[in-house]
Amino acid sequence: MNTKSPRVSVSRHAHFNAAHRLYVKSWSDEQNASQFGACANPKYHGHNYELIVRLTGPVDPVTGYVFDLGRLSDLIKSEVEARLDHRNLNEEVAEFYDCVPSAENISVVIWNWLRPHLPAGLGLHVTLYETPRNFVEYDGAE
Ligand code: NI
């Protein structure tokens, strides 16, 4: 190995199911239906979310690890799955009481939950699939 530590990305794939409804509380039913279509259904609908958490940082010259993926798996379970799996996002997750639980907003909430538990020097990138074809990505950018 040379003296420079190569930066490598390591990822963990996870999964959760959740129900949600996309709507803006202050809008009329017609406005919500027009903006969100079937996703505004007042009776909610569910998704099988696929989550990929990617960490980027230097390879530890001793362990050969960027971050222990077993630890990352445990973190995703305790910080994300325990809060979101089999939940109604609008009604059971405080972050979405006044915030539309779109895939975009869910990815930001997940990033914010994980960030404090990870070393500052590691880049954190969240990819969230709401359907097999629709996914969003967030890396902490503002
Ligand atoms: Ni939906």
Coordinates of N, CA and C and ligand atoms in Angstrom, one line a residue:
M1 N 0.9 -1.2 0.0 CA 0.0 0.0 0.0 C 0.9 1.3 0.0
N2 N 0.5 2.2 -0.8 CA 1.2 3.5 -0.7 C 0.8 4.3 0.6
T3 N 1.4 5.4 0.8 CA 1.1 6.1 2.1 C -0.2 6.9 2.0
K4 N -0.7 7.1 0.8 CA -2.0 7.8 0.7 C -3.1 6.7 0.9
S5 N -4.1 7.1 1.7 CA -5.2 6.1 1.9 C -6.2 6.3 0.8
P6 N -6.4 5.3 0.0 CA -7.5 5.4 -1.1 C -8.8 5.6 -0.4
R7 N -9.6 6.4 -1.1 CA -11.0 6.6 -0.6 C -11.9 5.6 -1.4
V8 N -12.6 4.8 -0.6 CA -13.5 3.8 -1.2 C -14.9 4.0 -0.7
S9 N -15.9 3.6 -1.5 CA -17.3 3.6 -1.1 C -17.7 2.2 -0.7
V10 N -18.4 2.1 0.4 CA -19.0 0.8 0.9 C -20.5 1.1 1.1
S11 N -21.3 0.1 0.7 CA -22.7 0.3 0.8 C -23.4 -0.9 1.4
R12 N -24.6 -0.5 2.0 CA -25.4 -1.5 2.6 C -26.9 -1.3 2.1
H13 N -27.4 -2.4 1.7 CA -28.8 -2.4 1.1 C -29.8 -2.9 2.2
A14 N -30.9 -2.1 2.3 CA -31.9 -2.5 3.3 C -33.3 -2.3 2.7
H15 N -34.2 -2.6 3.5 CA -35.6 -2.7 3.0 C -36.6 -2.3 4.1
F16 N -37.6 -1.6 3.7 CA -38.8 -1.4 4.7 C -40.1 -1.2 3.9
N17 N -41.1 -1.6 4.5 CA -42.5 -1.3 3.9 C -43.1 -0.2 4.7
A18 N -43.8 0.7 4.0 CA -44.5 1.7 4.8 C -45.7 2.3 3.9
A19 N -46.6 2.8 4.6 CA -47.8 3.5 4.0 C -47.7 5.0 4.1
H20 N -48.2 5.6 3.1 CA -48.2 7.1 3.1 C -49.3 7.6 2.3
R21 N -49.5 8.9 2.4 CA -50.4 9.7 1.5 C -49.7 11.0 1.2
L22 N -49.6 11.4 0.0 CA -49.0 12.6 -0.4 C -50.1 13.7 -0.5
Y23 N -50.1 14.7 0.4 CA -51.1 15.8 0.3 C -50.6 16.9 1.2
V24 N -51.0 18.1 0.8 CA -50.7 19.3 1.5 C -51.9 19.7 2.4
K25 N -51.8 19.7 3.7 CA -52.9 19.9 4.6 C -53.7 21.1 4.2
S26 N -53.1 22.2 3.8 CA -53.8 23.5 3.6 C -54.4 23.5 2.3
W27 N -54.2 22.5 1.4 CA -54.9 22.5 0.1 C -56.2 21.8 0.1
S28 N -57.0 22.1 -0.9 CA -58.3 21.4 -1.1 C -58.1 20.0 -1.6
D29 N -59.1 19.2 -1.5 CA -59.0 17.8 -2.0 C -58.7 17.9 -3.5
E30 N -59.3 18.9 -4.2 CA -59.1 19.0 -5.7 C -57.7 19.3 -6.0
Q31 N -57.1 20.3 -5.2 CA -55.7 20.7 -5.5 C -54.8 19.5 -5.2
N32 N -55.0 18.7 -4.2 CA -54.2 17.6 -3.8 C -54.3 16.5 -4.9
A33 N -55.5 16.2 -5.4 CA -55.7 15.2 -6.4 C -55.0 15.7 -7.7
S34 N -55.1 16.9 -8.0 CA -54.4 17.4 -9.2 C -52.9 17.3 -9.1
Q35 N -52.3 17.6 -8.0 CA -50.9 17.6 -7.8 C -50.4 16.2 -7.7
F36 N -51.0 15.4 -6.8 CA -50.5 14.1 -6.4 C -51.2 12.9 -7.0
G37 N -52.3 13.1 -7.7 CA -53.0 11.9 -8.3 C -53.4 10.9 -7.3
A38 N -53.2 9.6 -7.7 CA -53.6 8.5 -6.9 C -52.8 8.5 -5.5
C39 N -51.7 9.2 -5.5 CA -50.9 9.2 -4.3 C -51.5 10.1 -3.2
A40 N -52.6 10.8 -3.6 CA -53.3 11.6 -2.6 C -54.5 10.9 -2.0
N41 N -54.7 9.6 -2.3 CA -55.7 8.8 -1.8 C -55.9 8.9 -0.3
P42 N -57.0 9.4 0.2 CA -57.1 9.6 1.7 C -57.0 8.3 2.4
K43 N -57.2 7.1 1.8 CA -57.1 5.8 2.5 C -55.7 5.3 2.5
Y44 N -54.7 6.1 2.0 CA -53.3 5.7 2.0 C -53.0 4.6 1.0
H45 N -51.7 4.4 0.8 CA -51.2 3.3 -0.1 C -49.8 3.0 0.4
G46 N -49.3 1.8 0.0 CA -48.0 1.4 0.5 C -47.0 1.2 -0.5
H47 N -45.7 1.2 -0.1 CA -44.6 1.0 -1.0 C -43.6 0.0 -0.3
N48 N -42.9 -0.8 -1.1 CA -41.8 -1.6 -0.7 C -40.5 -0.8 -1.0
Y49 N -40.1 0.0 0.1 CA -38.9 0.8 -0.1 C -37.6 0.0 -0.1
E50 N -36.7 0.4 -1.0 CA -35.4 -0.2 -1.0 C -34.4 0.9 -0.7
L51 N -33.6 0.7 0.3 CA -32.7 1.7 0.8 C -31.2 1.3 0.5
I52 N -30.4 2.2 0.0 CA -29.0 1.9 -0.1 C -28.3 3.0 0.6
V53 N -27.5 2.7 1.6 CA -26.7 3.6 2.4 C -25.2 3.5 2.0
R54 N -24.6 4.5 1.4 CA -23.3 4.4 1.0 C -22.4 5.4 1.8
L55 N -21.3 4.8 2.2 CA -20.3 5.6 3.0 C -19.0 5.6 2.2
T56 N -18.4 6.8 2.1 CA -17.2 7.0 1.4 C -16.1 7.6 2.3
G57 N -14.9 6.9 2.3 CA -13.9 7.4 3.1 C -12.6 6.6 2.9
P58 N -11.6 7.0 3.7 CA -10.3 6.3 3.5 C -10.3 4.9 4.1
V59 N -9.6 4.0 3.4 CA -9.5 2.6 3.9 C -8.5 2.6 5.0
D60 N -9.0 2.1 6.2 CA -8.1 2.0 7.3 C -6.9 1.0 7.0
P61 N -5.7 1.5 7.1 CA -4.5 0.7 6.7 C -4.4 -0.6 7.5
V62 N -4.9 -0.6 8.7 CA -4.8 -1.8 9.6 C -5.9 -2.8 9.3
T63 N -7.2 -2.3 9.4 CA -8.3 -3.2 9.3 C -8.7 -3.5 7.8
G64 N -8.3 -2.6 7.0 CA -8.7 -2.7 5.6 C -10.1 -2.2 5.3
Y65 N -10.8 -1.7 6.4 CA -12.2 -1.3 6.3 C -12.3 0.2 6.1
V66 N -13.4 0.6 5.4 CA -13.8 2.0 5.5 C -14.7 2.2 6.7
F67 N -15.6 1.3 6.8 CA -16.6 1.2 8.0 C -17.1 -0.2 8.0
D68 N -17.2 -0.7 9.2 CA -17.7 -2.1 9.4 C -19.2 -2.2 8.9
L69 N -19.4 -3.0 7.9 CA -20.8 -3.1 7.3 C -21.8 -3.7 8.3
G70 N -21.2 -4.5 9.2 CA -22.1 -5.1 10.2 C -22.6 -4.0 11.1
R71 N -21.8 -3.1 11.5 CA -22.2 -1.9 12.3 C -23.2 -1.0 11.5
L72 N -22.9 -0.9 10.2 CA -23.8 -0.1 9.4 C -25.2 -0.7 9.4
S73 N -25.2 -2.0 9.2 CA -26.5 -2.8 9.2 C -27.2 -2.6 10.5
D74 N -26.5 -2.7 11.6 CA -27.2 -2.4 12.9 C -27.7 -1.0 13.0
L75 N -26.9 0.0 12.6 CA -27.4 1.4 12.6 C -28.7 1.6 11.8
I76 N -28.7 1.0 10.6 CA -29.9 1.1 9.7 C -31.1 0.5 10.4
K77 N -30.9 -0.7 11.1 CA -32.0 -1.3 11.8 C -32.5 -0.4 12.9
S78 N -31.6 0.1 13.7 CA -32.0 0.8 14.9 C -32.5 2.3 14.6
E79 N -31.9 2.9 13.6 CA -32.2 4.3 13.3 C -33.2 4.5 12.3
V80 N -33.3 3.5 11.3 CA -34.3 3.7 10.2 C -35.4 2.7 10.3
E81 N -35.1 1.4 10.2 CA -36.1 0.4 10.1 C -37.0 0.4 11.3
A82 N -36.5 0.6 12.5 CA -37.3 0.6 13.7 C -38.3 1.7 13.7
R83 N -38.0 2.8 13.0 CA -38.9 3.9 12.9 C -39.8 3.9 11.8
L84 N -39.5 3.3 10.7 CA -40.3 3.4 9.5 C -41.0 2.1 9.0
D85 N -40.4 0.9 9.4 CA -40.9 -0.3 8.8 C -42.3 -0.6 9.3
H86 N -43.2 -0.9 8.4 CA -44.6 -1.2 8.7 C -45.3 0.0 9.4
R87 N -44.9 1.2 9.1 CA -45.6 2.4 9.7 C -46.4 3.1 8.7
N88 N -47.4 3.8 9.2 CA -48.0 4.8 8.4 C -47.2 6.1 8.6
L89 N -46.5 6.6 7.6 CA -45.6 7.7 7.7 C -46.2 9.0 8.2
N90 N -47.4 9.2 7.6 CA -48.1 10.5 7.9 C -48.5 10.5 9.4
E91 N -49.0 9.4 9.9 CA -49.6 9.4 11.2 C -48.7 8.9 12.3
E92 N -47.6 8.2 12.0 CA -46.8 7.6 13.1 C -45.4 8.1 13.1
V93 N -45.0 8.9 12.2 CA -43.6 9.4 12.2 C -43.6 10.9 12.3
A94 N -43.2 11.4 13.5 CA -43.3 12.8 13.8 C -42.8 13.7 12.7
E95 N -41.7 13.3 12.0 CA -41.1 14.1 11.0 C -42.0 14.4 9.8
F96 N -43.1 13.6 9.7 CA -44.0 13.8 8.6 C -45.4 14.3 9.0
Y97 N -45.5 14.7 10.3 CA -46.8 15.3 10.7 C -47.1 16.5 9.9
D98 N -46.1 17.3 9.6 CA -46.3 18.6 8.8 C -45.4 18.7 7.6
C99 N -45.0 17.5 7.1 CA -44.1 17.5 6.0 C -44.5 16.3 5.1
V100 N -44.7 16.6 3.8 CA -45.1 15.6 2.8 C -44.1 14.4 2.8
P101 N -44.6 13.2 3.1 CA -43.7 12.0 3.1 C -43.3 11.5 1.7
S102 N -42.8 12.4 0.8 CA -42.4 12.1 -0.5 C -41.0 11.3 -0.3
A103 N -40.7 10.6 -1.4 CA -39.4 9.9 -1.3 C -38.2 10.9 -1.0
E104 N -38.3 12.1 -1.6 CA -37.3 13.1 -1.4 C -37.2 13.4 0.1
N105 N -38.3 13.7 0.7 CA -38.3 14.0 2.1 C -37.9 12.8 3.0
I106 N -38.3 11.6 2.6 CA -37.9 10.5 3.4 C -36.4 10.3 3.4
S107 N -35.8 10.5 2.2 CA -34.4 10.3 2.1 C -33.6 11.3 3.0
V108 N -34.1 12.5 3.1 CA -33.5 13.6 3.9 C -33.6 13.2 5.4
V109 N -34.8 12.7 5.8 CA -35.0 12.3 7.2 C -34.0 11.2 7.5
I110 N -33.9 10.2 6.6 CA -33.0 9.0 6.9 C -31.6 9.5 7.0
W111 N -31.2 10.4 6.1 CA -29.8 10.9 6.2 C -29.6 11.6 7.5
N112 N -30.5 12.4 8.0 CA -30.4 13.2 9.2 C -30.4 12.2 10.4
W113 N -31.1 11.1 10.4 CA -31.0 10.1 11.5 C -29.7 9.4 11.6
L114 N -29.1 9.1 10.4 CA -27.9 8.4 10.4 C -26.6 9.2 10.6
R115 N -26.6 10.4 10.1 CA -25.4 11.3 10.2 C -24.7 11.4 11.5
P116 N -25.5 11.6 12.6 CA -24.8 11.8 13.9 C -24.1 10.5 14.4
H117 N -24.4 9.4 13.8 CA -23.9 8.1 14.3 C -22.7 7.7 13.5
L118 N -22.3 8.5 12.6 CA -21.2 8.1 11.7 C -20.0 9.1 11.8
P119 N -18.8 8.6 11.7 CA -17.6 9.5 11.8 C -17.7 10.6 10.8
A120 N -17.3 11.8 11.3 CA -17.4 13.0 10.5 C -16.7 12.9 9.1
G121 N -15.6 12.2 9.1 CA -14.8 12.1 7.9 C -15.4 11.2 6.8
L122 N -16.5 10.5 7.1 CA -17.1 9.7 6.0 C -18.2 10.4 5.3
G123 N -18.2 10.3 4.0 CA -19.3 10.9 3.2 C -20.5 9.9 3.4
L124 N -21.7 10.5 3.5 CA -22.9 9.7 3.6 C -23.8 10.0 2.4
H125 N -24.2 9.0 1.7 CA -25.1 9.1 0.6 C -26.2 8.1 0.7
V126 N -27.4 8.6 0.6 CA -28.6 7.8 0.7 C -29.3 7.7 -0.6
T127 N -29.6 6.4 -1.0 CA -30.4 6.2 -2.2 C -31.7 5.5 -1.8
L128 N -32.9 6.0 -2.2 CA -34.1 5.4 -1.8 C -35.0 5.1 -3.0
Y129 N -35.3 3.8 -3.2 CA -36.2 3.4 -4.2 C -37.6 3.3 -3.7
E130 N -38.5 4.1 -4.3 CA -39.9 4.0 -3.8 C -40.6 2.9 -4.7
T131 N -40.2 2.8 -5.9 CA -40.7 1.7 -6.8 C -39.4 1.2 -7.5
P132 N -39.5 0.1 -8.2 CA -38.3 -0.4 -8.9 C -37.7 0.6 -9.9
R133 N -38.6 1.6 -10.3 CA -38.1 2.5 -11.4 C -37.9 3.9 -10.9
N134 N -38.5 4.2 -9.7 CA -38.4 5.6 -9.2 C -37.5 5.6 -7.9
F135 N -36.4 6.4 -8.0 CA -35.6 6.5 -6.8 C -35.0 7.9 -6.7
V136 N -34.6 8.2 -5.5 CA -34.1 9.5 -5.1 C -32.8 9.4 -4.4
E137 N -31.9 10.4 -4.4 CA -30.6 10.3 -3.8 C -30.4 11.6 -3.0
Y138 N -29.8 11.4 -1.8 CA -29.4 12.6 -1.0 C -28.1 12.4 -0.3
D139 N -27.3 13.5 -0.3 CA -25.9 13.4 0.3 C -25.7 14.5 1.3
G140 N -26.7 15.2 1.7 CA -26.5 16.2 2.7 C -26.4 17.6 2.1
A141 N -26.5 17.7 0.8 CA -26.4 19.0 0.1 C -27.5 19.9 0.4
E142 N -27.2 21.2 0.5 CA -28.3 22.2 0.8 C -28.4 23.2 -0.4
Ligands
NI1 NI -46.7 6.7 -2.8

